[in-house]
Coordinates of C-alpha atoms in Angstrom, one line a residue:
Chain A
M1 CA 53.9 132.2 6.2
D2 CA 54.9 130.0 3.3
N3 CA 52.5 129.2 0.5
G4 CA 51.4 125.9 2.1
Q5 CA 50.5 127.7 5.4
K6 CA 48.6 130.3 3.4
W7 CA 46.6 127.6 1.7
I8 CA 45.8 126.1 5.1
A9 CA 44.7 129.5 6.4
F10 CA 42.6 130.1 3.3
S11 CA 40.9 126.7 3.4
T12 CA 40.2 127.1 7.1
I13 CA 38.3 130.3 6.5
V14 CA 36.4 128.8 3.6
R15 CA 35.5 125.7 5.5
R16 CA 34.4 127.7 8.6
E17 CA 32.2 129.9 6.4
I18 CA 30.6 127.0 4.7
N19 CA 30.1 125.2 8.0
R20 CA 28.4 128.4 9.3
F21 CA 25.8 128.6 6.6
M22 CA 25.2 124.9 6.6
R23 CA 24.8 124.9 10.4
I24 CA 22.0 127.4 10.2
W25 CA 20.5 126.1 6.9
P26 CA 16.9 126.9 8.0
Q27 CA 17.9 130.6 7.9
T28 CA 20.4 130.6 5.1
L29 CA 19.3 128.0 2.5
V30 CA 15.6 127.3 2.9
P31 CA 14.1 130.9 2.8
P32 CA 15.7 132.0 -0.5
V33 CA 14.6 128.8 -2.2
I34 CA 11.0 129.2 -0.9
T35 CA 11.0 132.9 -2.0
I36 CA 12.2 132.0 -5.5
V37 CA 9.7 129.2 -5.8
L38 CA 6.9 131.7 -5.0
Y39 CA 8.2 134.0 -7.7
F40 CA 8.1 131.2 -10.2
V41 CA 4.6 130.2 -9.2
I42 CA 3.2 133.8 -9.1
F43 CA 5.1 135.6 -11.8
G44 CA 6.0 132.7 -13.9
K45 CA 2.9 130.5 -13.9
L46 CA -0.1 132.5 -12.6
I47 CA 0.6 136.0 -14.0
G48 CA 3.2 134.9 -16.6
S49 CA 0.6 132.8 -18.5
R50 CA -1.5 135.9 -19.0
I51 CA 1.4 138.1 -20.0
G52 CA 2.3 135.8 -22.8
E53 CA 5.8 136.4 -24.4
M54 CA 8.6 138.8 -23.5
S55 CA 11.4 139.3 -26.1
N56 CA 9.9 136.4 -28.1
L57 CA 10.1 134.0 -25.1
P58 CA 7.4 132.6 -22.9
Y59 CA 7.4 134.9 -19.8
I60 CA 8.5 132.1 -17.4
Q61 CA 11.6 131.4 -19.5
F62 CA 12.3 135.2 -19.7
V63 CA 12.2 135.7 -15.9
A64 CA 13.8 132.4 -14.8
P65 CA 17.4 133.6 -15.5
G66 CA 16.8 136.8 -13.6
L67 CA 15.3 135.0 -10.6
I68 CA 18.3 132.7 -10.5
M69 CA 20.6 135.6 -10.7
M70 CA 18.6 137.4 -8.0
S71 CA 19.2 134.5 -5.6
V72 CA 22.9 134.4 -6.4
I73 CA 23.3 138.1 -5.8
T74 CA 21.3 138.3 -2.5
N75 CA 22.8 135.2 -1.0
S76 CA 26.4 136.0 -1.9
Y77 CA 26.0 139.5 -0.4
S78 CA 24.1 138.5 2.7
N79 CA 26.4 135.6 3.6
V80 CA 29.5 137.8 3.8
V81 CA 27.8 140.8 5.3
S82 CA 26.2 138.8 8.1
S83 CA 29.2 136.6 8.7
F84 CA 31.8 139.3 8.8
Y85 CA 29.7 141.8 10.8
G86 CA 28.8 139.0 13.2
S87 CA 32.5 138.3 13.7
K88 CA 33.1 142.0 14.3
F89 CA 30.1 142.2 16.7
Q90 CA 31.3 139.2 18.7
R91 CA 34.9 140.3 18.3
N92 CA 36.0 136.9 17.0
I93 CA 37.4 138.7 13.9
E94 CA 40.3 139.3 16.3
E95 CA 41.2 135.6 16.0
L96 CA 42.1 136.4 12.4
L97 CA 43.6 139.8 13.0
V98 CA 46.1 138.6 15.5
S99 CA 47.2 135.7 13.3
P100 CA 49.8 135.9 10.6
T101 CA 47.2 135.3 7.9
P102 CA 47.7 138.0 5.3
N103 CA 44.7 140.3 4.6
W104 CA 44.4 139.2 1.0
I105 CA 43.9 135.6 2.3
I106 CA 41.2 136.8 4.7
L107 CA 39.5 138.6 1.9
L108 CA 39.7 135.6 -0.5
G109 CA 38.4 133.3 2.3
Y110 CA 35.3 135.4 3.0
M111 CA 34.8 136.0 -0.7
V112 CA 34.8 132.3 -1.5
G113 CA 32.6 131.6 1.5
G114 CA 30.0 134.0 0.1
M115 CA 30.3 132.6 -3.4
S116 CA 29.8 129.1 -2.0
R117 CA 26.4 130.1 -0.6
G118 CA 25.4 132.3 -3.5
L119 CA 26.3 129.6 -6.1
G120 CA 24.9 126.8 -3.9
V121 CA 21.5 128.6 -3.6
G122 CA 21.7 129.5 -7.3
A123 CA 22.2 125.8 -8.2
M124 CA 19.2 124.8 -6.0
V125 CA 17.0 127.4 -7.6
T126 CA 18.1 126.4 -11.1
L127 CA 17.2 122.8 -10.4
L128 CA 13.8 123.9 -9.1
S129 CA 13.3 126.1 -12.1
L130 CA 13.5 123.0 -14.3
Y131 CA 10.1 122.0 -12.8
F132 CA 8.5 125.2 -14.1
A133 CA 10.3 125.8 -17.4
D134 CA 12.4 124.0 -20.0
F135 CA 15.9 125.2 -20.7
S136 CA 18.8 124.2 -22.9
L137 CA 21.9 126.3 -22.2
H138 CA 22.7 128.6 -25.0
S139 CA 26.3 129.3 -23.9
V140 CA 27.9 127.4 -21.0
P141 CA 31.0 129.7 -20.8
V142 CA 28.9 132.8 -20.7
T143 CA 26.5 131.4 -18.1
I144 CA 29.2 130.1 -15.8
G145 CA 31.5 133.1 -16.3
I146 CA 28.9 135.7 -15.5
V147 CA 27.4 133.9 -12.5
L148 CA 30.9 133.4 -11.0
M149 CA 31.8 137.0 -11.5
T150 CA 28.5 138.3 -10.2
S151 CA 28.7 136.1 -7.1
L152 CA 32.3 137.3 -6.6
M153 CA 31.5 140.9 -6.9
F154 CA 28.6 140.8 -4.5
S155 CA 30.5 138.8 -1.9
L156 CA 33.1 141.7 -2.0
A157 CA 30.3 144.3 -1.7
G158 CA 29.0 142.5 1.3
L159 CA 32.4 142.6 3.0
I160 CA 32.8 146.3 2.4
N161 CA 29.3 146.9 3.9
A162 CA 30.2 144.8 6.9
I163 CA 33.5 146.7 7.5
F164 CA 31.6 150.0 7.6
A165 CA 28.6 148.7 9.5
N166 CA 28.3 149.7 13.2
S167 CA 25.1 147.9 13.9
F168 CA 22.8 145.2 12.6
D169 CA 20.7 148.0 11.1
D170 CA 23.6 149.0 8.9
I171 CA 23.9 145.6 7.4
S172 CA 20.2 145.6 6.3
I173 CA 20.1 149.2 4.9
I174 CA 22.1 148.5 1.8
P175 CA 20.3 145.2 0.8
T176 CA 16.9 146.9 1.5
F177 CA 17.3 150.3 0.0
V178 CA 20.0 149.8 -2.6
L179 CA 20.3 146.1 -3.6
T180 CA 16.6 145.2 -3.9
P181 CA 15.6 148.2 -6.0
L182 CA 18.6 147.7 -8.3
I183 CA 17.6 144.0 -8.7
Y184 CA 14.0 144.8 -9.4
L185 CA 15.0 147.6 -11.8
G186 CA 17.7 145.5 -13.4
G187 CA 15.6 143.8 -16.0
V188 CA 14.8 140.7 -14.0
F189 CA 11.0 141.0 -14.8
Y190 CA 11.0 143.0 -18.0
S191 CA 13.0 143.9 -21.1
I192 CA 14.4 147.5 -21.0
D193 CA 12.9 147.9 -24.5
L194 CA 9.6 148.4 -22.6
L195 CA 10.9 151.5 -20.8
G196 CA 11.4 153.8 -23.8
D197 CA 14.5 155.8 -24.6
F198 CA 14.9 157.9 -21.5
W199 CA 14.3 155.3 -18.8
G200 CA 16.0 152.7 -20.9
S201 CA 19.2 154.9 -20.9
V202 CA 18.8 155.5 -17.2
S203 CA 18.7 151.8 -16.6
L204 CA 22.1 151.4 -18.2
I205 CA 23.8 152.8 -15.1
N206 CA 22.5 149.9 -13.1
P207 CA 25.2 147.2 -13.0
I208 CA 22.7 144.5 -12.3
L209 CA 21.1 145.0 -15.7
Y210 CA 24.4 143.8 -17.3
M211 CA 24.7 140.7 -15.1
V212 CA 21.0 139.7 -15.6
N213 CA 21.2 140.2 -19.3
A214 CA 24.5 138.3 -19.7
F215 CA 23.1 135.4 -17.7
R216 CA 19.9 135.4 -19.7
Y217 CA 22.0 135.3 -22.9
G218 CA 23.9 132.4 -21.5
M219 CA 20.8 130.5 -20.7
V220 CA 18.3 131.4 -23.4
G221 CA 20.3 133.3 -25.9
I222 CA 18.6 136.8 -25.7
T223 CA 19.9 140.0 -24.3
D224 CA 19.1 143.7 -24.3
I225 CA 22.7 144.7 -24.2
N226 CA 26.2 143.8 -25.5
I227 CA 27.6 140.7 -23.7
V228 CA 31.2 141.7 -24.0
W229 CA 30.3 145.0 -22.4
S230 CA 28.6 143.1 -19.6
F231 CA 31.7 141.2 -18.8
I232 CA 33.9 144.3 -18.9
M233 CA 31.5 146.1 -16.5
V234 CA 31.3 143.3 -14.0
G235 CA 35.1 142.8 -14.3
I236 CA 35.8 146.4 -13.6
F237 CA 33.4 146.5 -10.7
S238 CA 34.9 143.4 -9.2
I239 CA 38.5 144.7 -9.4
V240 CA 37.4 148.0 -7.8
M241 CA 35.5 146.2 -5.0
F242 CA 38.5 143.9 -4.4
S243 CA 40.9 146.8 -4.2
V244 CA 38.6 148.8 -1.9
A245 CA 38.0 145.8 0.4
L246 CA 41.7 145.0 0.6
H247 CA 42.6 148.6 1.2
L248 CA 40.1 148.7 4.1
L249 CA 41.5 145.5 5.6
E250 CA 45.1 146.7 5.3
K251 CA 44.2 150.0 6.9
G252 CA 42.3 148.2 9.6
S253 CA 39.3 150.5 9.1
R254 CA 36.8 149.9 11.9
L255 CA 38.7 146.8 12.8
R256 CA 41.8 148.0 14.6
S257 CA 41.7 151.1 16.9
Chain B
M1 CA 73.3 137.5 21.7
T2 CA 69.9 136.4 23.0
Q3 CA 67.1 138.5 21.6
P4 CA 64.6 139.9 24.2
A5 CA 61.2 138.2 24.0
L6 CA 59.7 141.7 23.8
A7 CA 61.4 145.0 23.1
I8 CA 59.3 148.2 23.1
T9 CA 61.0 151.4 22.2
Q10 CA 59.6 154.9 22.4
L11 CA 56.1 153.5 22.0
T12 CA 53.4 156.2 21.7
K13 CA 49.7 155.9 21.1
I14 CA 47.4 158.8 20.5
Y15 CA 43.8 157.8 19.8
D16 CA 41.6 159.6 17.2
D17 CA 40.0 161.7 20.0
G18 CA 43.4 163.0 21.0
F19 CA 43.8 160.9 24.1
E20 CA 47.4 160.0 24.6
A21 CA 47.3 156.5 26.0
L22 CA 51.0 155.8 25.8
K23 CA 53.8 158.4 26.1
C24 CA 57.1 157.1 24.6
I25 CA 57.4 154.0 26.8
D26 CA 60.4 151.7 26.7
L27 CA 60.1 148.1 28.0
E28 CA 62.1 145.0 27.6
V29 CA 61.1 141.5 28.7
A30 CA 63.7 138.7 28.7
P31 CA 63.1 135.3 27.2
G32 CA 61.6 132.9 29.8
D33 CA 60.5 135.7 32.1
F34 CA 57.2 135.8 33.9
F35 CA 56.5 139.5 33.7
A36 CA 53.7 141.5 35.3
L37 CA 52.4 144.7 33.7
L38 CA 50.5 146.5 36.4
G39 CA 48.6 149.7 36.5
P40 CA 45.3 151.3 37.4
N41 CA 42.3 151.3 35.0
G42 CA 43.1 153.4 31.9
A43 CA 46.8 153.4 32.6
G44 CA 47.7 152.0 29.1
K45 CA 48.1 148.3 29.8
S46 CA 45.5 147.0 27.3
T47 CA 46.7 149.5 24.7
T48 CA 50.2 148.2 25.1
I49 CA 48.9 144.6 24.7
G50 CA 46.7 145.7 21.8
I51 CA 49.7 147.1 19.9
I52 CA 51.8 143.9 20.6
C53 CA 49.2 141.7 19.0
S54 CA 48.4 144.3 16.3
L55 CA 44.8 145.1 17.3
V56 CA 45.8 148.6 18.1
R57 CA 47.8 150.8 15.6
K58 CA 50.7 152.6 17.3
T59 CA 51.3 156.2 16.6
A60 CA 55.1 156.0 17.0
G61 CA 57.9 153.8 18.3
S62 CA 58.8 150.2 17.6
V63 CA 57.9 146.8 18.9
T64 CA 60.0 143.7 18.3
I65 CA 59.1 140.1 19.4
F66 CA 62.1 137.8 19.6
G67 CA 63.9 140.2 17.2
H68 CA 61.1 140.5 14.7
D69 CA 59.6 143.9 14.1
I70 CA 55.8 143.8 14.1
D71 CA 55.7 146.2 11.2
K72 CA 58.5 145.0 9.0
D73 CA 58.3 141.2 9.7
F74 CA 54.7 140.9 10.9
S75 CA 54.2 137.3 9.9
A76 CA 57.1 136.0 11.9
A77 CA 56.4 138.3 14.8
K78 CA 52.8 137.1 15.1
Q79 CA 53.9 133.4 15.0
F80 CA 55.7 134.1 18.3
V81 CA 52.8 135.6 20.2
G82 CA 49.7 134.2 21.8
V83 CA 47.2 136.6 23.3
V84 CA 44.5 136.0 25.9
P85 CA 42.3 139.2 25.9
Q86 CA 40.4 140.6 28.7
D87 CA 36.9 140.0 27.1
F88 CA 35.6 136.9 25.5
N89 CA 36.2 137.2 21.8
F90 CA 35.4 133.8 20.3
N91 CA 32.4 132.8 18.3
Q92 CA 29.8 131.8 21.0
F93 CA 28.0 129.6 18.5
E94 CA 31.0 127.5 17.6
K95 CA 32.2 124.4 19.6
P96 CA 35.5 124.7 21.6
L97 CA 37.1 122.0 19.4
D98 CA 36.3 123.9 16.2
I99 CA 37.5 127.2 17.7
L100 CA 40.9 125.7 18.4
I101 CA 41.2 123.9 15.1
N102 CA 40.2 127.0 13.2
Q103 CA 42.7 129.1 15.2
A104 CA 45.5 126.7 14.4
G105 CA 44.5 126.9 10.7
Y106 CA 44.9 130.7 10.7
Y107 CA 48.5 130.0 11.8
G108 CA 49.0 127.6 8.9
I109 CA 49.0 124.5 11.1
H110 CA 47.9 121.3 9.3
R111 CA 44.5 119.9 10.4
V112 CA 45.9 116.6 11.8
E113 CA 48.4 118.4 13.9
A114 CA 45.7 121.0 14.9
E115 CA 43.5 118.2 16.2
R116 CA 46.3 116.7 18.2
R117 CA 47.1 120.0 19.8
A118 CA 43.5 120.9 20.4
E119 CA 43.0 117.6 22.3
K120 CA 46.2 118.2 24.3
Y121 CA 45.3 121.7 25.4
L122 CA 41.6 121.0 26.0
K123 CA 42.6 118.1 28.2
Q124 CA 45.2 120.1 30.1
L125 CA 42.7 122.8 30.8
G126 CA 39.8 120.5 31.7
L127 CA 37.6 121.2 28.7
W128 CA 37.9 118.0 26.7
D129 CA 34.4 116.9 27.9
K130 CA 33.0 120.1 26.6
R131 CA 34.7 120.1 23.2
D132 CA 31.5 119.5 21.2
I133 CA 29.0 121.9 22.9
A134 CA 28.3 125.4 21.8
S135 CA 30.8 127.6 23.6
R136 CA 28.2 130.1 24.8
T137 CA 27.0 127.4 27.2
L138 CA 30.4 127.2 29.0
S139 CA 30.8 128.8 32.4
G140 CA 32.8 132.0 32.8
G141 CA 35.8 130.1 34.1
M142 CA 35.6 127.6 31.2
K143 CA 35.5 130.4 28.7
R144 CA 38.6 131.9 30.1
R145 CA 40.4 128.5 29.9
L146 CA 39.2 128.1 26.3
M147 CA 40.8 131.5 25.5
I148 CA 44.1 130.3 27.1
A149 CA 43.9 127.0 25.0
R150 CA 43.2 129.0 21.9
A151 CA 46.2 131.3 22.6
L152 CA 48.5 128.3 23.0
I153 CA 47.3 126.3 20.0
H154 CA 50.2 127.6 17.8
E155 CA 52.6 127.1 20.7
P156 CA 53.9 130.7 20.9
K157 CA 57.1 131.6 22.7
L158 CA 55.5 134.7 24.2
L159 CA 52.1 134.4 25.9
V160 CA 50.3 137.7 26.8
L161 CA 47.5 137.5 29.2
D162 CA 45.2 140.5 29.9
E163 CA 43.6 139.9 33.3
P164 CA 43.2 136.2 32.7
T165 CA 41.7 135.5 36.1
A166 CA 39.2 138.4 36.3
G167 CA 35.9 137.0 37.7
V168 CA 37.3 133.6 38.3
D169 CA 36.8 131.8 41.6
I170 CA 39.8 131.2 43.9
E171 CA 40.0 127.4 43.3
L172 CA 40.1 127.9 39.5
R173 CA 42.4 130.8 39.8
R174 CA 44.9 128.7 41.7
S175 CA 44.7 125.9 39.1
M176 CA 45.3 128.5 36.4
W177 CA 48.3 129.8 38.2
S178 CA 49.9 126.3 38.4
F179 CA 49.1 125.8 34.7
L180 CA 50.8 129.1 33.8
K181 CA 53.8 128.3 36.1
E182 CA 54.1 125.0 34.3
I183 CA 54.2 126.4 30.8
N184 CA 56.6 129.1 31.9
A185 CA 58.9 126.4 33.4
Q186 CA 58.8 124.8 29.9
G187 CA 60.2 128.0 28.4
T188 CA 57.2 130.1 27.4
T189 CA 57.7 133.8 28.3
I190 CA 54.6 135.2 29.9
I191 CA 53.4 138.7 30.3
L192 CA 50.5 139.2 32.6
T193 CA 48.3 142.1 33.5
T194 CA 46.2 141.7 36.6
H195 CA 44.3 143.6 39.2
Y196 CA 45.1 140.9 41.7
L197 CA 48.5 142.0 43.0
E198 CA 48.7 138.8 45.0
E199 CA 48.7 137.0 41.6
A200 CA 51.6 139.1 40.3
E201 CA 53.6 138.6 43.5
S202 CA 53.0 134.9 43.5
L203 CA 53.7 134.3 39.8
C204 CA 56.0 137.0 38.4
R205 CA 59.7 137.6 38.6
N206 CA 59.7 141.1 37.1
V207 CA 57.3 143.9 37.0
A208 CA 56.6 147.2 35.2
I209 CA 54.1 149.6 36.7
I210 CA 52.4 151.8 34.2
D211 CA 50.4 154.9 35.1
Q212 CA 48.9 157.6 32.8
G213 CA 50.7 156.1 29.8
Q214 CA 54.1 156.1 31.4
I215 CA 56.2 153.4 33.0
V216 CA 56.8 154.5 36.6
K217 CA 58.6 151.4 37.8
N218 CA 60.4 148.6 36.0
T219 CA 62.2 146.2 38.2
S220 CA 62.1 142.7 39.8
I221 CA 59.4 141.9 42.2
R222 CA 62.0 141.1 44.9
E223 CA 63.7 144.5 44.4
L224 CA 60.4 146.2 44.5
L225 CA 59.4 144.6 47.7
T226 CA 62.6 145.7 49.4
Q227 CA 61.4 149.3 48.8
L228 CA 58.4 148.7 51.1
N229 CA 59.1 150.9 54.1
K230 CA 56.1 149.9 56.2
E231 CA 53.6 147.1 56.5
T232 CA 50.2 147.0 58.1
F233 CA 49.3 143.9 60.1
V234 CA 46.1 142.7 61.6
L235 CA 46.7 140.9 64.9
D236 CA 44.1 138.6 66.4
S237 CA 44.1 138.2 70.2
R238 CA 43.1 135.1 72.2
D239 CA 40.9 137.2 74.6
E240 CA 38.7 140.1 74.0
V241 CA 40.6 143.4 73.9
L242 CA 38.5 146.0 75.8
Q243 CA 40.7 149.0 75.0
C244 CA 43.2 149.6 72.3
P245 CA 46.7 149.1 73.7
V246 CA 49.4 151.7 73.6
V247 CA 52.9 150.7 72.7
D248 CA 55.7 153.3 72.3
G249 CA 56.8 153.8 68.7
Y250 CA 54.0 151.8 67.1
V251 CA 50.7 153.1 65.7
L252 CA 47.9 150.7 66.8
S253 CA 44.2 150.9 66.3
Q254 CA 41.4 148.6 67.3
V255 CA 39.5 146.8 64.5
D256 CA 37.0 144.9 66.7
G257 CA 36.9 143.1 70.0
H258 CA 39.5 140.6 69.0
S259 CA 41.6 142.4 66.4
I260 CA 44.2 145.1 66.4
E261 CA 45.8 146.8 63.4
V262 CA 49.4 147.9 63.6
V263 CA 51.7 149.8 61.2
V264 CA 55.3 148.4 61.5
E265 CA 58.1 150.5 60.0
K266 CA 61.0 148.7 58.2
S267 CA 63.3 149.7 61.1
Q268 CA 61.0 148.3 63.8
S269 CA 61.0 144.8 65.3
I270 CA 57.8 142.9 65.5
N271 CA 59.3 140.8 68.4
E272 CA 59.4 144.0 70.5
L273 CA 55.7 144.6 69.7
F274 CA 54.7 141.1 70.7
A275 CA 56.7 141.4 74.0
A276 CA 55.0 144.7 74.8
L277 CA 51.5 143.3 74.0
T278 CA 52.2 140.2 76.1
A279 CA 53.3 142.4 79.0
Q280 CA 49.9 144.1 78.8
G281 CA 48.1 140.7 78.9
I282 CA 47.3 140.5 75.3
Y283 CA 48.1 137.2 73.7
I284 CA 48.3 137.2 69.9
V285 CA 47.1 133.9 68.3
S286 CA 47.5 134.9 64.6
M287 CA 48.6 137.7 62.3
R288 CA 48.2 138.7 58.7
N289 CA 49.0 141.5 56.3
K290 CA 46.1 143.9 56.0
A291 CA 46.8 144.2 52.3
N292 CA 49.0 142.4 49.9
R293 CA 52.6 143.8 50.2
L294 CA 52.8 144.6 46.5
E295 CA 49.4 146.3 46.7
E296 CA 50.7 148.7 49.3
L297 CA 53.7 149.6 47.1
F298 CA 51.6 149.9 44.0
L299 CA 49.2 152.3 45.7
D300 CA 52.2 154.3 47.0
L301 CA 53.8 154.5 43.5
V302 CA 50.6 155.5 41.8
E303 CA 49.8 158.1 44.5
Q304 CA 53.3 159.5 44.2
N305 CA 53.0 159.7 40.4
L306 CA 49.7 161.6 40.8
Q307 CA 51.3 164.1 43.2
E308 CA 54.3 164.6 40.9
K309 CA 51.9 165.3 38.1
A310 CA 49.8 167.7 40.2
N311 CA 53.0 169.6 41.3
G312 CA 54.0 169.9 37.6

């Protein structure tokens, strides 16, 4: 395949992935938006007004970046895990496996598909959040950089989960028992200063903490941790995830007998 | 020198559970051939096809497609092959037109050209009217034709079909046969596995019979049929036959009141049999093979292979 053909293969996968989640928008786009609106109403407005300030910010401004990041993470992940596992389950992944499309193009295609949904839902949630809180972006490069890298990383994580999954149960175990607790404990709703030294230090092993804080810094200019360190962490995780996912595709793990 | 469409050398496949599905098989298919790969269930046919299209990882040996090794030159090798698998493996929620256009995209075919080809093959296979409905609503026969269209979208020089007419009614099967004959006449090499031996006899020029992971026969259909030593015919009589007739040298048995079964050796004449039956007042109005000729041979070869295995 020459580079032109590779580009066609890549754009075909991306287009197909976008068409998939657009076709089933009541399942893919509406629920996350409703969920996040409820978070804004309950935690931001109703409870948030009683909490007062967090890190010298009105509580709704403090939680908004975390809630946006939460929607980006869950949607990037769930798009790839459900699409790739669905293809495995129906065996139409074989359409790609018998073709000359290189594995790295397959990987990039699914990854960009997941990022499209994650970032798309993130954009919708951001627009909605403007109804509840006022923002002026503190740093555009940090905001865009970290949201892109986070979406990329969780799209790759979703693909790895899908490769290993043998049933639909397997694609809900990680989001339910790993991803959700990490998000909730990742500083979306509170500053780690509240946790004290021990639990604050324990929180530092949670990669989502770095993403949420970097994104919060980009939006409102406050963070619990060093921003450079956040980018390094997310960068390292993304490279590791990409390498693992590519290795699994090259090996044909759970895809070729 | 012309490269073979498919060259398999010392191909071995041992699955993770230790099952040896293929035992050092060698096979060559000439360009333009219509080739049958026959064998009982579990013989290794689908494993062989899986390796050719890279869905199954081989343990040892080599496979080249029009001279391109599937390991060293996988991109070129894959461009030459189209595969129609045994089971439906397309996205049941996508439309036939989208399935074909996407498949073309995976082969690097530009969208405009992909749309042209999709229209051509959907029309040829009678699916154009169904192009915009969810493919899960297609009938079984339509789904099979959709898989053939999908396999042809990148216009491969080698088309591999794994039991393409399984569960398809006779009328549709015949129309698929004429379509396959047509694309073979246009130069596409076709490899077919089937359980309908009539299909192989009608379509294919050459055949390999695989059993227990080994090729037990690899020859032309014509050559194979000359090895048939006896045939069993069913004769239908004009009048009711009250008692099974006896004819010297022939083994006859009565099927029902109007039908007799007879085994005719290669050295025997069927004219003599008719003369003897006429002399006994039995007038034959029609006759047919009890089983397909290739089927009789196939069963003999598989049985023979089993016995050889049992005898060590």
